[in-house]
mmCIF file of C-alpha atoms in Angstrom:
data_model
loop_
_atom_site.group_PDB
_atom_site.id
_atom_site.type_symbol
_atom_site.label_atom_id
_atom_site.label_comp_id
_atom_site.label_asym_id
_atom_site.label_seq_id
_atom_site.Cartn_x
_atom_site.Cartn_y
_atom_site.Cartn_z
ATOM 1 C CA UNK A 1 0.000 0.000 0.000
ATOM 2 C CA UNK A 2 2.885 2.387 0.689
ATOM 3 C CA UNK A 3 4.251 2.027 -2.828
ATOM 4 C CA UNK A 4 1.133 3.406 -4.542
ATOM 5 C CA UNK A 5 1.770 7.113 -3.811
ATOM 6 C CA UNK A 6 5.394 6.715 -4.891
ATOM 7 C CA UNK A 7 4.430 5.069 -8.177
ATOM 8 C CA UNK A 8 1.753 7.684 -8.756
ATOM 9 C CA UNK A 9 4.159 10.535 -8.070
ATOM 10 C CA UNK A 10 6.735 8.948 -10.388
ATOM 11 C CA UNK A 11 4.166 8.578 -13.169
ATOM 12 C CA UNK A 12 2.946 12.164 -12.726
ATOM 13 C CA UNK A 13 6.543 13.394 -12.717
ATOM 14 C CA UNK A 14 7.236 11.726 -16.059
ATOM 15 C CA UNK A 15 3.940 12.993 -17.426
ATOM 16 C CA UNK A 16 4.664 16.541 -16.247
ATOM 17 C CA UNK A 17 8.175 16.413 -17.729
ATOM 18 C CA UNK A 18 6.793 15.519 -21.151
ATOM 19 C CA UNK A 19 4.212 18.270 -20.829
ATOM 20 C CA UNK A 20 6.877 20.854 -19.967
ATOM 21 C CA UNK A 21 9.149 19.771 -22.836
ATOM 22 C CA UNK A 22 6.317 19.833 -25.364
ATOM 23 C CA UNK A 23 4.941 23.152 -24.131
ATOM 24 C CA UNK A 24 8.314 24.930 -24.062
ATOM 25 C CA UNK A 25 9.367 23.565 -27.456
ATOM 26 C CA UNK A 26 6.103 24.422 -29.224
ATOM 27 C CA UNK A 27 5.894 27.828 -27.531
ATOM 28 C CA UNK A 28 9.401 28.728 -28.697
ATOM 29 C CA UNK A 29 9.148 27.597 -32.317
ATOM 30 C CA UNK A 30 5.730 29.257 -32.726
ATOM 31 C CA UNK A 31 7.169 32.688 -31.976
ATOM 32 C CA UNK A 32 7.711 34.881 -35.028
ATOM 33 C CA UNK A 33 10.842 36.442 -33.581
ATOM 34 C CA UNK A 34 12.379 32.970 -33.160
ATOM 35 C CA UNK A 35 12.141 32.263 -36.878
ATOM 36 C CA UNK A 36 13.237 35.788 -37.772
ATOM 37 C CA UNK A 37 16.365 35.352 -35.647
ATOM 38 C CA UNK A 38 16.920 31.780 -36.832
ATOM 39 C CA UNK A 39 16.497 32.510 -40.539
ATOM 40 C CA UNK A 40 18.373 35.809 -40.418
ATOM 41 C CA UNK A 41 21.796 34.156 -40.323
ATOM 42 C CA UNK A 42 21.144 31.752 -43.270
ATOM 43 C CA UNK A 43 19.796 34.681 -45.301
ATOM 44 C CA UNK A 44 22.883 36.755 -44.515
ATOM 45 C CA UNK A 45 25.090 33.754 -45.341
ATOM 46 C CA UNK A 46 23.275 33.310 -48.664
ATOM 47 C CA UNK A 47 23.857 36.989 -49.495
ATOM 48 C CA UNK A 48 27.539 36.677 -48.562
ATOM 49 C CA UNK A 49 27.890 33.511 -50.659
ATOM 50 C CA UNK A 50 26.327 35.336 -53.616
ATOM 51 C CA UNK A 51 28.677 38.297 -53.236
ATOM 52 C CA UNK A 52 31.707 36.018 -52.865
ATOM 53 C CA UNK A 53 30.582 34.025 -55.895
ATOM 54 C CA UNK A 54 30.328 37.188 -58.008
ATOM 55 C CA UNK A 55 33.575 38.588 -56.624
ATOM 56 C CA UNK A 56 35.548 35.392 -57.278
ATOM 57 C CA UNK A 57 34.177 35.192 -60.819
ATOM 58 C CA UNK A 58 35.250 38.797 -61.458
ATOM 59 C CA UNK A 59 38.652 38.243 -59.831
ATOM 60 C CA UNK A 60 39.230 35.092 -61.857
ATOM 61 C CA UNK A 61 38.362 36.894 -65.079
ATOM 62 C CA UNK A 62 40.668 39.791 -64.177
ATOM 63 C CA UNK A 63 43.511 37.436 -63.291
ATOM 64 C CA UNK A 64 43.142 35.614 -66.593
ATOM 65 C CA UNK A 65 43.173 38.931 -68.438
ATOM 66 C CA UNK A 66 46.323 40.026 -66.603
ATOM 67 C CA UNK A 67 47.974 36.694 -67.252
ATOM 68 C CA UNK A 68 47.361 37.004 -70.992
ATOM 69 C CA UNK A 69 48.171 40.726 -71.186
ATOM 70 C CA UNK A 70 51.537 41.831 -72.596
ATOM 71 C CA UNK A 71 53.723 44.083 -70.462
ATOM 72 C CA UNK A 72 56.183 46.421 -72.140
ATOM 73 C CA UNK A 73 59.129 47.047 -69.830
ATOM 74 C CA UNK A 74 62.774 47.992 -69.812
ATOM 75 C CA UNK A 75 65.396 46.809 -67.355
ATOM 76 C CA UNK A 76 68.975 47.198 -66.235
ATOM 77 C CA UNK A 77 70.891 44.242 -64.827
ATOM 78 C CA UNK A 78 73.924 45.011 -62.664
ATOM 79 C CA UNK A 79 74.083 41.379 -61.564
ATOM 80 C CA UNK A 80 74.497 39.962 -65.063
ATOM 81 C CA UNK A 81 72.109 37.123 -64.255
ATOM 82 C CA UNK A 82 69.362 37.841 -66.790
ATOM 83 C CA UNK A 83 69.956 36.639 -70.378
ATOM 84 C CA UNK A 84 68.678 39.025 -73.041
ATOM 85 C CA UNK A 85 66.728 36.247 -74.750
ATOM 86 C CA UNK A 86 64.741 35.483 -71.591
ATOM 87 C CA UNK A 87 63.859 39.138 -71.060
ATOM 88 C CA UNK A 88 62.897 39.606 -74.715
ATOM 89 C CA UNK A 89 60.608 36.590 -74.580
ATOM 90 C CA UNK A 90 58.744 38.215 -71.686
ATOM 91 C CA UNK A 91 58.333 41.523 -73.560
ATOM 92 C CA UNK A 92 61.271 43.500 -72.186
ATOM 93 C CA UNK A 93 64.468 44.992 -73.539
ATOM 94 C CA UNK A 94 67.607 46.229 -71.826
ATOM 95 C CA UNK A 95 67.852 49.953 -71.168
ATOM 96 C CA UNK A 96 71.099 51.804 -71.825
ATOM 97 C CA UNK A 97 70.345 54.722 -69.515
ATOM 98 C CA UNK A 98 68.337 54.253 -66.259
ATOM 99 C CA UNK A 99 67.295 57.897 -66.143
ATOM 100 C CA UNK A 100 65.889 57.751 -69.671
ATOM 101 C CA UNK A 101 64.078 54.499 -68.890
ATOM 102 C CA UNK A 102 62.498 56.054 -65.787
ATOM 103 C CA UNK A 103 61.480 59.139 -67.798
ATOM 104 C CA UNK A 104 59.788 56.881 -70.367
ATOM 105 C CA UNK A 105 57.704 55.294 -67.579
ATOM 106 C CA UNK A 106 56.690 58.676 -66.214
ATOM 107 C CA UNK A 107 55.737 59.859 -69.719
ATOM 108 C CA UNK A 108 53.708 56.685 -70.363
ATOM 109 C CA UNK A 109 55.872 55.462 -73.248
ATOM 110 C CA UNK A 110 56.639 52.179 -71.447
ATOM 111 C CA UNK A 111 54.695 50.293 -68.790
ATOM 112 C CA UNK A 112 57.533 49.589 -66.359
ATOM 113 C CA UNK A 113 61.233 49.768 -65.647
ATOM 114 C CA UNK A 114 63.086 47.209 -63.513
ATOM 115 C CA UNK A 115 66.499 47.973 -62.019
ATOM 116 C CA UNK A 116 68.220 44.777 -60.846
ATOM 117 C CA UNK A 117 71.104 45.374 -58.359
ATOM 118 C CA UNK A 118 74.481 43.666 -58.359
ATOM 119 C CA UNK A 119 73.420 41.320 -55.562
ATOM 120 C CA UNK A 120 69.620 40.648 -55.566
ATOM 121 C CA UNK A 121 70.018 38.477 -52.443
ATOM 122 C CA UNK A 122 70.969 41.468 -50.259
ATOM 123 C CA UNK A 123 69.891 44.511 -52.281
ATOM 124 C CA UNK A 124 66.408 45.586 -53.340
ATOM 125 C CA UNK A 125 65.142 45.302 -56.891
ATOM 126 C CA UNK A 126 63.739 48.689 -57.949
ATOM 127 C CA UNK A 127 60.419 48.519 -59.820
ATOM 128 C CA UNK A 128 58.856 51.583 -61.473
ATOM 129 C CA UNK A 129 55.527 51.454 -63.312
ATOM 130 C CA UNK A 130 52.536 53.431 -64.489
ATOM 131 C CA UNK A 131 49.759 53.469 -61.907
ATOM 132 C CA UNK A 132 46.921 51.164 -63.027
ATOM 133 C CA UNK A 133 45.214 50.629 -59.675
ATOM 134 C CA UNK A 134 46.247 48.814 -56.510
ATOM 135 C CA UNK A 135 45.341 45.356 -57.804
ATOM 136 C CA UNK A 136 46.868 45.776 -61.276
ATOM 137 C CA UNK A 137 50.044 47.386 -59.907
ATOM 138 C CA UNK A 138 50.943 44.042 -58.294
ATOM 139 C CA UNK A 139 51.630 42.765 -61.799
ATOM 140 C CA UNK A 140 54.896 44.744 -61.970
ATOM 141 C CA UNK A 141 56.407 43.076 -58.924
ATOM 142 C CA UNK A 142 55.203 39.651 -60.080
ATOM 143 C CA UNK A 143 56.797 40.077 -63.519
ATOM 144 C CA UNK A 144 60.055 41.383 -62.042
ATOM 145 C CA UNK A 145 60.341 38.378 -59.728
ATOM 146 C CA UNK A 146 59.298 35.960 -62.459
ATOM 147 C CA UNK A 147 61.983 37.292 -64.801
ATOM 148 C CA UNK A 148 64.661 36.862 -62.162
ATOM 149 C CA UNK A 149 63.448 33.343 -61.303
ATOM 150 C CA UNK A 150 63.422 32.181 -64.928
ATOM 151 C CA UNK A 151 66.859 33.687 -65.465
ATOM 152 C CA UNK A 152 68.249 31.872 -62.409
ATOM 153 C CA UNK A 153 66.737 28.589 -63.581
ATOM 154 C CA UNK A 154 68.309 29.082 -67.004
ATOM 155 C CA UNK A 155 71.686 29.701 -65.341
ATOM 156 C CA UNK A 156 71.412 26.567 -63.217
ATOM 157 C CA UNK A 157 70.461 24.490 -66.224
ATOM 158 C CA UNK A 158 69.214 21.522 -64.172
ATOM 159 C CA UNK A 159 65.527 20.900 -63.340
ATOM 160 C CA UNK A 160 66.575 18.886 -60.257
ATOM 161 C CA UNK A 161 68.783 21.646 -58.843
ATOM 162 C CA UNK A 162 66.187 24.265 -59.761
ATOM 163 C CA UNK A 163 63.459 22.445 -57.810
ATOM 164 C CA UNK A 164 65.754 21.948 -54.827
ATOM 165 C CA UNK A 165 66.894 25.583 -54.818
ATOM 166 C CA UNK A 166 63.355 26.971 -55.065
ATOM 167 C CA UNK A 167 61.913 24.574 -52.480
ATOM 168 C CA UNK A 168 59.416 23.302 -55.035
ATOM 169 C CA UNK A 169 59.539 19.706 -53.787
ATOM 170 C CA UNK A 170 56.836 17.383 -52.464
ATOM 171 C CA UNK A 171 57.309 15.959 -48.967
ATOM 172 C CA UNK A 172 55.423 12.898 -47.729
ATOM 173 C CA UNK A 173 55.534 12.831 -43.911
ATOM 174 C CA UNK A 174 54.543 9.799 -41.840
ATOM 175 C CA UNK A 175 54.498 9.774 -38.038
ATOM 176 C CA UNK A 176 54.001 6.947 -35.551
ATOM 177 C CA UNK A 177 52.242 6.690 -32.193
ATOM 178 C CA UNK A 178 52.653 3.584 -30.031
ATOM 179 C CA UNK A 179 54.190 1.768 -32.986
ATOM 180 C CA UNK A 180 51.240 2.524 -35.269
ATOM 181 C CA UNK A 181 50.944 5.053 -38.068
ATOM 182 C CA UNK A 182 49.399 8.273 -36.712
ATOM 183 C CA UNK A 183 46.609 9.919 -38.671
ATOM 184 C CA UNK A 184 47.933 13.490 -38.342
ATOM 185 C CA UNK A 185 45.364 16.249 -38.681
ATOM 186 C CA UNK A 186 42.881 13.685 -39.997
ATOM 187 C CA UNK A 187 42.872 12.218 -36.476
ATOM 188 C CA UNK A 188 42.505 15.594 -34.756
ATOM 189 C CA UNK A 189 39.595 16.909 -36.817
ATOM 190 C CA UNK A 190 36.782 14.519 -35.667
ATOM 191 C CA UNK A 191 37.333 15.145 -31.903
ATOM 192 C CA UNK A 192 37.604 18.893 -32.542
ATOM 193 C CA UNK A 193 34.080 18.834 -33.985
ATOM 194 C CA UNK A 194 32.833 18.402 -30.418
ATOM 195 C CA UNK A 195 34.453 21.750 -29.606
ATOM 196 C CA UNK A 196 32.558 23.349 -32.491
ATOM 197 C CA UNK A 197 29.305 21.807 -31.261
ATOM 198 C CA UNK A 198 30.012 23.066 -27.750
ATOM 199 C CA UNK A 199 30.460 26.641 -28.933
ATOM 200 C CA UNK A 200 27.425 26.484 -31.201
ATOM 201 C CA UNK A 201 25.181 25.018 -28.500
ATOM 202 C CA UNK A 202 26.317 27.487 -25.828
ATOM 203 C CA UNK A 203 26.085 30.528 -28.106
ATOM 204 C CA UNK A 204 22.672 29.560 -29.474
ATOM 205 C CA UNK A 205 21.052 28.301 -26.288
ATOM 206 C CA UNK A 206 22.592 30.294 -23.437
ATOM 207 C CA UNK A 207 20.564 33.451 -23.937
ATOM 208 C CA UNK A 208 17.349 31.465 -24.390
ATOM 209 C CA UNK A 209 18.096 29.379 -21.304
ATOM 210 C CA UNK A 210 18.665 32.472 -19.204
ATOM 211 C CA UNK A 211 15.519 34.186 -20.504
ATOM 212 C CA UNK A 212 13.350 31.091 -20.164
ATOM 213 C CA UNK A 213 13.982 30.864 -16.422
ATOM 214 C CA UNK A 214 13.409 34.590 -15.984
ATOM 215 C CA UNK A 215 10.318 34.846 -18.185
ATOM 216 C CA UNK A 216 7.888 33.350 -15.693
ATOM 217 C CA UNK A 217 9.448 35.386 -12.875
ATOM 218 C CA UNK A 218 9.044 38.666 -14.782
ATOM 219 C CA UNK A 219 5.480 37.668 -15.744
ATOM 220 C CA UNK A 220 4.681 36.929 -12.073
ATOM 221 C CA UNK A 221 3.231 33.463 -12.802
ATOM 222 C CA UNK A 222 5.740 31.262 -11.005
ATOM 223 C CA UNK A 223 3.590 30.849 -7.886
ATOM 224 C CA UNK A 224 0.894 29.234 -10.014
ATOM 225 C CA UNK A 225 3.358 27.043 -11.907
ATOM 226 C CA UNK A 226 5.086 25.729 -8.790
ATOM 227 C CA UNK A 227 1.788 24.674 -7.246
ATOM 228 C CA UNK A 228 1.421 22.016 -9.959
ATOM 229 C CA UNK A 229 5.035 21.293 -10.940
ATOM 230 C CA UNK A 230 8.125 20.191 -9.098
ATOM 231 C CA UNK A 231 10.951 22.720 -9.714
ATOM 232 C CA UNK A 232 13.280 19.944 -10.816
ATOM 233 C CA UNK A 233 10.759 18.751 -13.409
ATOM 234 C CA UNK A 234 10.297 22.301 -14.664
ATOM 235 C CA UNK A 235 14.018 23.019 -15.002
ATOM 236 C CA UNK A 236 14.874 19.671 -16.624
ATOM 237 C CA UNK A 237 11.967 20.098 -19.029
ATOM 238 C CA UNK A 238 13.187 23.551 -20.013
ATOM 239 C CA UNK A 239 16.719 22.234 -20.611
ATOM 240 C CA UNK A 240 15.500 19.372 -22.819
ATOM 241 C CA UNK A 241 13.163 21.629 -24.806
ATOM 242 C CA UNK A 242 15.888 24.211 -25.418
ATOM 243 C CA UNK A 243 18.247 21.467 -26.497
ATOM 244 C CA UNK A 244 15.677 20.401 -29.100
ATOM 245 C CA UNK A 245 15.259 24.032 -30.168
ATOM 246 C CA UNK A 246 19.027 24.258 -30.536
ATOM 247 C CA UNK A 247 19.026 21.224 -32.834
ATOM 248 C CA UNK A 248 16.448 22.975 -35.035
ATOM 249 C CA UNK A 249 18.592 26.126 -35.174
ATOM 250 C CA UNK A 250 21.791 24.213 -35.928
ATOM 251 C CA UNK A 251 20.019 22.382 -38.762
ATOM 252 C CA UNK A 252 18.801 25.664 -40.229
ATOM 253 C CA UNK A 253 22.253 27.251 -39.952
ATOM 254 C CA UNK A 254 24.113 24.314 -41.494
ATOM 255 C CA UNK A 255 21.767 23.879 -44.463
ATOM 256 C CA UNK A 256 23.137 26.796 -46.568
ATOM 257 C CA UNK A 257 26.694 25.783 -45.696
ATOM 258 C CA UNK A 258 26.078 22.209 -46.847
ATOM 259 C CA UNK A 259 24.392 23.387 -50.055
ATOM 260 C CA UNK A 260 27.197 25.856 -50.774
ATOM 261 C CA UNK A 261 29.897 23.256 -50.166
ATOM 262 C CA UNK A 262 28.169 20.536 -52.190
ATOM 263 C CA UNK A 263 27.274 22.569 -55.293
ATOM 264 C CA UNK A 264 29.298 25.804 -55.304
ATOM 265 C CA UNK A 265 32.567 24.910 -53.547
ATOM 266 C CA UNK A 266 34.839 25.885 -56.462
ATOM 267 C CA UNK A 267 33.051 29.171 -57.119
ATOM 268 C CA UNK A 268 33.092 30.142 -53.437
ATOM 269 C CA UNK A 269 36.757 29.146 -53.021
ATOM 270 C CA UNK A 270 35.899 26.814 -50.143
ATOM 271 C CA UNK A 271 38.626 24.354 -49.088
ATOM 272 C CA UNK A 272 38.373 20.812 -50.391
ATOM 273 C CA UNK A 273 38.210 18.470 -47.400
ATOM 274 C CA UNK A 274 39.243 14.902 -48.163
ATOM 275 C CA UNK A 275 36.882 12.901 -45.957
ATOM 276 C CA UNK A 276 38.817 9.710 -46.664
ATOM 277 C CA UNK A 277 41.769 11.178 -44.711
ATOM 278 C CA UNK A 278 39.719 11.469 -41.514
ATOM 279 C CA UNK A 279 40.526 8.919 -38.811
ATOM 280 C CA UNK A 280 37.795 8.146 -36.280
ATOM 281 C CA UNK A 281 39.453 6.824 -33.113
ATOM 282 C CA UNK A 282 36.955 5.584 -30.491
ATOM 283 C CA UNK A 283 38.920 6.851 -27.470
ATOM 284 C CA UNK A 284 39.238 10.565 -28.410
ATOM 285 C CA UNK A 285 35.679 10.565 -29.771
ATOM 286 C CA UNK A 286 34.285 9.184 -26.501
ATOM 287 C CA UNK A 287 36.321 11.673 -24.453
ATOM 288 C CA UNK A 288 35.182 14.535 -26.699
ATOM 289 C CA UNK A 289 31.523 13.540 -26.356
ATOM 290 C CA UNK A 290 31.771 13.324 -22.549
ATOM 291 C CA UNK A 291 33.577 16.672 -22.342
ATOM 292 C CA UNK A 292 30.855 18.233 -24.504
ATOM 293 C CA UNK A 293 28.060 16.804 -22.354
ATOM 294 C CA UNK A 294 29.799 17.684 -19.081
ATOM 295 C CA UNK A 295 30.604 21.222 -20.185
ATOM 296 C CA UNK A 296 27.070 21.782 -21.441
ATOM 297 C CA UNK A 297 25.655 20.490 -18.142
ATOM 298 C CA UNK A 298 27.855 22.799 -16.068
ATOM 299 C CA UNK A 299 27.174 25.952 -18.097
ATOM 300 C CA UNK A 300 23.440 25.232 -18.317
ATOM 301 C CA UNK A 301 23.222 24.756 -14.553
ATOM 302 C CA UNK A 302 25.057 28.029 -13.981
ATOM 303 C CA UNK A 303 22.648 29.883 -16.280
ATOM 304 C CA UNK A 304 19.677 28.442 -14.408
ATOM 305 C CA UNK A 305 21.258 29.554 -11.130
ATOM 306 C CA UNK A 306 21.801 33.070 -12.476
ATOM 307 C CA UNK A 307 18.193 33.205 -13.632
ATOM 308 C CA UNK A 308 17.018 32.118 -10.208
ATOM 309 C CA UNK A 309 19.074 34.717 -8.356
ATOM 310 C CA UNK A 310 18.497 37.782 -10.528
ATOM 311 C CA UNK A 311 15.077 39.480 -10.619
ATOM 312 C CA UNK A 312 15.270 40.634 -14.269
ATOM 313 C CA UNK A 313 17.058 39.688 -17.486
ATOM 314 C CA UNK A 314 18.786 43.081 -17.541
ATOM 315 C CA UNK A 315 20.478 42.440 -14.197
ATOM 316 C CA UNK A 316 21.267 38.851 -15.163
ATOM 317 C CA UNK A 317 23.098 40.127 -18.252
ATOM 318 C CA UNK A 318 25.726 41.739 -16.002
ATOM 319 C CA UNK A 319 26.890 38.260 -14.953
ATOM 320 C CA UNK A 320 25.938 36.504 -18.183
ATOM 321 C CA UNK A 321 28.361 38.502 -20.370
ATOM 322 C CA UNK A 322 31.574 37.774 -18.442
ATOM 323 C CA UNK A 323 30.532 34.149 -17.984
ATOM 324 C CA UNK A 324 30.208 33.671 -21.732
ATOM 325 C CA UNK A 325 33.503 35.483 -22.321
ATOM 326 C CA UNK A 326 35.329 32.924 -20.167
ATOM 327 C CA UNK A 327 34.739 30.129 -22.676
ATOM 328 C CA UNK A 328 36.826 32.065 -25.219
ATOM 329 C CA UNK A 329 39.752 32.746 -22.870
ATOM 330 C CA UNK A 330 41.663 29.525 -23.762
ATOM 331 C CA UNK A 331 41.948 30.695 -27.375
ATOM 332 C CA UNK A 332 44.191 33.547 -26.219
ATOM 333 C CA UNK A 333 46.671 30.881 -25.147
ATOM 334 C CA UNK A 334 46.034 28.401 -27.951
ATOM 335 C CA UNK A 335 49.651 28.494 -29.165
ATOM 336 C CA UNK A 336 50.809 27.600 -25.643
ATOM 337 C CA UNK A 337 48.139 24.886 -25.355
ATOM 338 C CA UNK A 338 49.387 23.258 -28.567
ATOM 339 C CA UNK A 339 53.128 23.727 -28.026
ATOM 340 C CA UNK A 340 53.495 23.207 -24.258
ATOM 341 C CA UNK A 341 50.378 21.442 -22.907
ATOM 342 C CA UNK A 342 52.037 20.639 -19.565
ATOM 343 C CA UNK A 343 52.909 24.224 -18.641
ATOM 344 C CA UNK A 344 51.420 25.724 -15.476
ATOM 345 C CA UNK A 345 49.122 28.057 -17.425
ATOM 346 C CA UNK A 346 47.694 25.268 -19.580
ATOM 347 C CA UNK A 347 47.241 23.024 -16.557
ATOM 348 C CA UNK A 348 45.322 25.806 -14.806
ATOM 349 C CA UNK A 349 43.083 26.240 -17.853
ATOM 350 C CA UNK A 350 42.586 22.463 -18.022
ATOM 351 C CA UNK A 351 41.255 22.109 -14.487
ATOM 352 C CA UNK A 352 39.537 25.469 -13.923
ATOM 353 C CA UNK A 353 35.836 24.583 -14.398
ATOM 354 C CA UNK A 354 34.863 27.445 -16.724
ATOM 355 C CA UNK A 355 37.826 26.988 -19.078
ATOM 356 C CA UNK A 356 38.165 23.206 -18.682
ATOM 357 C CA UNK A 357 35.745 22.129 -21.467
ATOM 358 C CA UNK A 358 37.403 24.169 -24.235
ATOM 359 C CA UNK A 359 40.993 23.533 -23.109
ATOM 360 C CA UNK A 360 40.429 19.808 -22.608
ATOM 361 C CA UNK A 361 38.669 19.421 -25.980
ATOM 362 C CA UNK A 362 41.544 21.231 -27.726
ATOM 363 C CA UNK A 363 44.111 19.008 -26.052
ATOM 364 C CA UNK A 364 42.003 15.907 -26.702
ATOM 365 C CA UNK A 365 41.791 16.741 -30.394
ATOM 366 C CA UNK A 366 45.549 17.232 -30.739
ATOM 367 C CA UNK A 367 46.402 14.175 -28.662
ATOM 368 C CA UNK A 368 47.984 15.844 -25.601
ATOM 369 C CA UNK A 369 45.264 14.969 -23.060
ATOM 370 C CA UNK A 370 46.178 11.666 -21.415
ATOM 371 C CA UNK A 371 43.673 9.227 -19.954
ATOM 372 C CA UNK A 372 44.168 10.292 -16.322
ATOM 373 C CA UNK A 373 43.677 13.973 -17.134
ATOM 374 C CA UNK A 374 40.606 13.188 -19.232
ATOM 375 C CA UNK A 375 38.990 11.191 -16.399
ATOM 376 C CA UNK A 376 39.673 13.963 -13.858
ATOM 377 C CA UNK A 377 38.277 16.741 -16.082
ATOM 378 C CA UNK A 378 35.192 14.753 -17.111
ATOM 379 C CA UNK A 379 34.444 13.792 -13.494
ATOM 380 C CA UNK A 380 34.957 17.405 -12.415
ATOM 381 C CA UNK A 381 32.546 18.761 -15.037
ATOM 382 C CA UNK A 382 29.780 16.248 -14.295
ATOM 383 C CA UNK A 383 30.081 16.449 -10.496
ATOM 384 C CA UNK A 384 30.125 20.250 -10.489
ATOM 385 C CA UNK A 385 27.374 20.354 -13.111
ATOM 386 C CA UNK A 386 25.066 18.152 -11.051
ATOM 387 C CA UNK A 387 25.845 20.038 -7.814
ATOM 388 C CA UNK A 388 25.256 23.422 -9.462
ATOM 389 C CA UNK A 389 22.060 22.113 -11.072
ATOM 390 C CA UNK A 390 20.739 20.959 -7.689
ATOM 391 C CA UNK A 391 21.680 24.341 -6.247
ATOM 392 C CA UNK A 392 19.972 26.066 -9.190
ATOM 393 C CA UNK A 393 16.749 24.131 -8.599
ATOM 394 C CA UNK A 394 16.890 25.038 -4.906
ATOM 395 C CA UNK A 395 17.473 28.695 -5.784
ATOM 396 C CA UNK A 396 14.684 28.664 -8.356
ATOM 397 C CA UNK A 397 12.276 27.307 -5.757
ATOM 398 C CA UNK A 398 12.722 30.442 -3.636
ATOM 399 C CA UNK A 399 14.050 32.992 -6.101
ATOM 400 C CA UNK A 400 11.212 32.557 -8.603
ATOM 401 C CA UNK A 401 8.848 34.487 -6.336
ATOM 402 C CA UNK A 402 11.341 37.175 -5.328
ATOM 403 C CA UNK A 403 10.746 39.875 -7.930
ATOM 404 C CA UNK A 404 12.230 43.096 -6.628
ATOM 405 C CA UNK A 405 15.762 42.158 -5.521
ATOM 406 C CA UNK A 406 18.508 39.603 -5.935
ATOM 407 C CA UNK A 407 18.122 36.354 -4.051
ATOM 408 C CA UNK A 408 20.405 35.742 -1.081
ATOM 409 C CA UNK A 409 22.064 32.360 -1.605
ATOM 410 C CA UNK A 410 23.055 31.941 2.049
ATOM 411 C CA UNK A 411 19.505 32.534 3.263
ATOM 412 C CA UNK A 412 18.002 30.000 0.869
ATOM 413 C CA UNK A 413 20.524 27.346 1.852
ATOM 414 C CA UNK A 414 19.295 27.592 5.460
ATOM 415 C CA UNK A 415 15.759 26.802 4.340
ATOM 416 C CA UNK A 416 14.352 23.295 4.176
ATOM 417 C CA UNK A 417 12.453 22.289 1.027
ATOM 418 C CA UNK A 418 8.666 22.034 1.643
ATOM 419 C CA UNK A 419 8.505 18.387 0.612
ATOM 420 C CA UNK A 420 10.873 17.498 3.488
ATOM 421 C CA UNK A 421 8.882 19.408 6.079
ATOM 422 C CA UNK A 422 5.486 18.170 4.926
ATOM 423 C CA UNK A 423 4.188 21.719 4.489
#
């Protein structure tokens, strides 16, 4: 007989959780401003893609025109490196008097004049040309360097020595880890995707999570809600619903990117990613997923706690801004994280709760986070996340009906929840 109320309460709790999730999700996606904000970024991205497409087409056409255009130039060669035949083939002829050659450029009789010094390795090559615009003026320097390069290759007379001297060689590098061939960047990229998902989820959902917990407080309806719902059920339902909303937003954001990459990659000058080079290692992927989930839990719980303490969204924003800024702090030390992961600064970033998710996911992706460190960071994030979430629920229980001032955390901790007192 004593188990009936418990089973009934458990059933009602699950029923109420589903009701909260469905209500919050439908209420959010039915708002016009949600779709305006969600679709605004894809529309802007589509406009940018169109502009880049047109710009690249114009740039490509201009480059082809410059490549095929003839350049009339004169030159002097104090080094004696440049053969006359090479210069003539490129449209130039040797000048007998530098001052006359420069005067011809100024008068517009020739396009350019190049003055090669006795030692091009230590002295500057002087280039003079008629102004044709910032972009077109780069042609003069390119032609001057090209002439010197071709002349040097002709002097060397050996394709092998020419390639070695210019550094135009192909290098095939293979590294090993624990006796096995390492995947290089192809191994790092899949775990780093969890870092991207973490940033996207936090950026997209944090503001909504903060506002969702404050909305009922500012509307003065929390007393009525808490008479029918357990605070834990309400908070968990809000978190799940906002996670689903975030999935909708991420799908909308990624759609134009996927379309652009699949059909217009060459026109948009997007990098060609060889998916066959990616290496999916179970260990780093599992660690990355747990770090993502733990970090999301901790930051979500902190946002709920902020919403419970502050009376309005405006006051909550004072804490919300710096909190969000902390997740970007590790990127100021990214070179140190990659080059010296065991330094004191990196270790502090690894274990400090607010910077731990990003730092640990970076190190996990690049293979510098060992198993012991991963276990400690993951345990830290989940334990702190659960503790802060329990504290947030406790604060929401009392702070949701305190409208005019910030909630005192110490005073609420002295209170006993009603369900334990029977009141």
